[in-house]
Amino acid sequence: QVQLVESGGGSVQPGGSLTLSCATAGFDLDYWAIGWFRQAPGKEREGVSCRTGLNGDTYYADSAKDRFTISRDAHENTVTLQMNRLEPEDTGTYFCAATHRLLLVSKLCVTPSSYENWGQGTRVTVSS
């Protein structure tokens, strides 16, 4: 059974940093893609970043480029999202998602409909 559990959310001031973690179970990260998404109140869920399993390629939405880093901790079966220089616009609930259907990085990797397995989310608030 595929399991995804996010953690690491919280409140931070603009310019601060947070590290989100997605603990995974029930599948092999070597062959599955992991995506990070966020949803602000009243807005649609949007892709932030993703990582494919086979070769570890990564993709970032424009909003995340040069600020966020997605990486895998193989020993812990965890995929993390390091977020730096946070802005109020980054506020929202962050979700990780997993799929075995994506082998190559493309914009599909940060498209919610590409994923069939989701975690419950972790809340991030960026405010002064």
mmCIF file of C-alpha atoms in Angstrom:
data_model
loop_
_atom_site.group_PDB
_atom_site.id
_atom_site.type_symbol
_atom_site.label_atom_id
_atom_site.label_comp_id
_atom_site.label_asym_id
_atom_site.label_seq_id
_atom_site.Cartn_x
_atom_site.Cartn_y
_atom_site.Cartn_z
ATOM 1 C CA GLN A 1 0.000 0.000 0.000
ATOM 2 C CA VAL A 2 1.403 3.350 -1.055
ATOM 3 C CA GLN A 3 1.858 5.708 1.873
ATOM 4 C CA LEU A 4 2.991 9.320 1.813
ATOM 5 C CA VAL A 5 3.351 11.431 4.944
ATOM 6 C CA GLU A 6 4.422 15.062 4.817
ATOM 7 C CA SER A 7 6.062 16.914 7.682
ATOM 8 C CA GLY A 8 8.068 20.043 8.341
ATOM 9 C CA GLY A 9 5.495 22.731 7.748
ATOM 10 C CA GLY A 10 5.138 25.729 10.027
ATOM 11 C CA SER A 11 5.196 29.489 10.243
ATOM 12 C CA VAL A 12 8.149 31.547 9.077
ATOM 13 C CA GLN A 13 8.904 35.160 8.314
ATOM 14 C CA PRO A 14 9.543 36.327 4.749
ATOM 15 C CA GLY A 15 13.073 35.484 3.725
ATOM 16 C CA GLY A 16 13.180 32.463 6.005
ATOM 17 C CA SER A 17 13.599 28.780 5.219
ATOM 18 C CA LEU A 18 11.760 25.532 5.811
ATOM 19 C CA THR A 19 12.500 21.923 4.940
ATOM 20 C CA LEU A 20 9.550 19.717 4.105
ATOM 21 C CA SER A 21 9.819 15.951 4.167
ATOM 22 C CA CYS A 22 7.790 13.299 2.413
ATOM 23 C CA ALA A 23 8.169 9.916 4.066
ATOM 24 C CA THR A 24 7.291 7.135 1.659
ATOM 25 C CA ALA A 25 6.364 3.482 2.026
ATOM 26 C CA GLY A 26 4.908 0.702 -0.065
ATOM 27 C CA PHE A 27 6.806 1.355 -3.279
ATOM 28 C CA ASP A 28 10.325 1.691 -4.648
ATOM 29 C CA LEU A 29 11.583 5.247 -5.015
ATOM 30 C CA ASP A 30 13.993 4.029 -7.692
ATOM 31 C CA TYR A 31 11.081 3.647 -10.092
ATOM 32 C CA TRP A 32 8.521 6.215 -8.988
ATOM 33 C CA ALA A 33 8.319 9.954 -9.440
ATOM 34 C CA ILE A 34 7.646 12.223 -6.497
ATOM 35 C CA GLY A 35 6.089 15.630 -6.876
ATOM 36 C CA TRP A 36 5.587 18.477 -4.463
ATOM 37 C CA PHE A 37 2.469 20.603 -4.848
ATOM 38 C CA ARG A 38 0.848 23.398 -2.923
ATOM 39 C CA GLN A 39 -2.587 24.845 -2.570
ATOM 40 C CA ALA A 40 -3.429 28.254 -1.206
ATOM 41 C CA PRO A 41 -6.918 28.951 0.159
ATOM 42 C CA GLY A 42 -9.339 29.525 -2.679
ATOM 43 C CA LYS A 43 -6.820 28.590 -5.329
ATOM 44 C CA GLU A 44 -6.124 25.524 -7.404
ATOM 45 C CA ARG A 45 -3.404 23.084 -6.511
ATOM 46 C CA GLU A 46 -0.180 23.918 -8.326
ATOM 47 C CA GLY A 47 3.022 22.043 -8.932
ATOM 48 C CA VAL A 48 6.218 23.173 -7.237
ATOM 49 C CA SER A 49 8.862 20.570 -8.008
ATOM 50 C CA CYS A 50 9.322 16.924 -8.872
ATOM 51 C CA ARG A 51 11.921 14.197 -9.057
ATOM 52 C CA THR A 52 11.898 11.104 -11.206
ATOM 53 C CA GLY A 53 13.036 7.789 -9.844
ATOM 54 C CA LEU A 54 15.214 6.176 -12.502
ATOM 55 C CA ASN A 55 17.825 8.891 -12.890
ATOM 56 C CA GLY A 56 16.854 11.432 -10.272
ATOM 57 C CA ASP A 57 16.136 14.225 -12.719
ATOM 58 C CA THR A 58 14.395 17.202 -11.203
ATOM 59 C CA TYR A 59 12.023 19.874 -12.437
ATOM 60 C CA TYR A 60 10.994 23.149 -10.846
ATOM 61 C CA ALA A 61 8.082 25.434 -11.491
ATOM 62 C CA ASP A 62 9.133 29.007 -12.232
ATOM 63 C CA SER A 63 7.996 30.052 -8.764
ATOM 64 C CA ALA A 64 10.430 27.595 -7.181
ATOM 65 C CA LYS A 65 13.511 27.975 -9.365
ATOM 66 C CA ASP A 66 16.629 29.142 -7.550
ATOM 67 C CA ARG A 67 14.840 29.020 -4.180
ATOM 68 C CA PHE A 68 13.675 25.446 -3.663
ATOM 69 C CA THR A 69 15.605 22.185 -3.890
ATOM 70 C CA ILE A 70 14.120 18.712 -4.100
ATOM 71 C CA SER A 71 16.257 15.775 -3.048
ATOM 72 C CA ARG A 72 16.060 12.192 -1.941
ATOM 73 C CA ASP A 73 17.389 10.580 1.190
ATOM 74 C CA ALA A 74 17.694 6.980 0.042
ATOM 75 C CA HIS A 75 18.414 5.629 3.490
ATOM 76 C CA GLU A 76 15.175 7.025 4.833
ATOM 77 C CA ASN A 77 12.989 6.588 1.746
ATOM 78 C CA THR A 78 12.250 10.267 2.088
ATOM 79 C CA VAL A 79 12.064 13.069 -0.430
ATOM 80 C CA THR A 80 12.677 16.533 0.936
ATOM 81 C CA LEU A 81 11.893 20.012 -0.338
ATOM 82 C CA GLN A 82 14.291 22.626 0.934
ATOM 83 C CA MET A 83 12.653 26.034 0.644
ATOM 84 C CA ASN A 84 14.725 29.191 0.966
ATOM 85 C CA ARG A 85 13.932 32.909 0.675
ATOM 86 C CA LEU A 86 10.288 32.207 1.373
ATOM 87 C CA GLU A 87 7.714 34.777 0.350
ATOM 88 C CA PRO A 88 4.127 35.345 1.524
ATOM 89 C CA GLU A 89 3.004 33.966 -1.838
ATOM 90 C CA ASP A 90 4.478 30.611 -0.816
ATOM 91 C CA THR A 91 1.818 30.236 1.877
ATOM 92 C CA GLY A 92 -0.395 27.177 1.477
ATOM 93 C CA THR A 93 -0.762 23.504 2.183
ATOM 94 C CA TYR A 94 2.037 21.482 0.649
ATOM 95 C CA PHE A 95 1.416 17.975 -0.608
ATOM 96 C CA CYS A 96 3.703 15.288 -1.913
ATOM 97 C CA ALA A 97 2.457 12.861 -4.510
ATOM 98 C CA ALA A 98 3.769 9.698 -6.143
ATOM 99 C CA THR A 99 3.302 7.963 -9.463
ATOM 100 C CA HIS A 100 4.931 5.118 -11.357
ATOM 101 C CA ARG A 101 3.749 6.514 -14.692
ATOM 102 C CA LEU A 102 6.340 9.241 -15.135
ATOM 103 C CA LEU A 103 9.817 8.183 -16.208
ATOM 104 C CA LEU A 104 11.077 11.430 -17.692
ATOM 105 C CA VAL A 105 11.040 14.955 -16.395
ATOM 106 C CA SER A 106 8.682 17.339 -18.120
ATOM 107 C CA LYS A 107 5.959 19.766 -17.181
ATOM 108 C CA LEU A 108 3.757 16.713 -16.600
ATOM 109 C CA CYS A 109 5.926 16.047 -13.568
ATOM 110 C CA VAL A 110 4.402 19.095 -11.843
ATOM 111 C CA THR A 111 0.862 18.535 -13.103
ATOM 112 C CA PRO A 112 -1.503 17.289 -10.390
ATOM 113 C CA SER A 113 -3.470 15.004 -12.727
ATOM 114 C CA SER A 114 -0.272 13.023 -13.397
ATOM 115 C CA TYR A 115 -0.365 11.587 -9.872
ATOM 116 C CA GLU A 116 -2.654 9.038 -8.304
ATOM 117 C CA ASN A 117 -1.239 8.874 -4.782
ATOM 118 C CA TRP A 118 -1.255 11.822 -2.377
ATOM 119 C CA GLY A 119 -0.306 12.634 1.154
ATOM 120 C CA GLN A 120 -2.451 14.604 3.579
ATOM 121 C CA GLY A 121 -0.407 17.790 3.357
ATOM 122 C CA THR A 122 1.529 20.056 5.673
ATOM 123 C CA ARG A 123 0.726 23.698 6.238
ATOM 124 C CA VAL A 124 3.220 26.482 5.443
ATOM 125 C CA THR A 125 2.585 30.075 6.466
ATOM 126 C CA VAL A 126 4.913 32.886 5.455
ATOM 127 C CA SER A 127 4.030 36.087 7.223
ATOM 128 C CA SER A 128 5.636 38.937 9.105
#
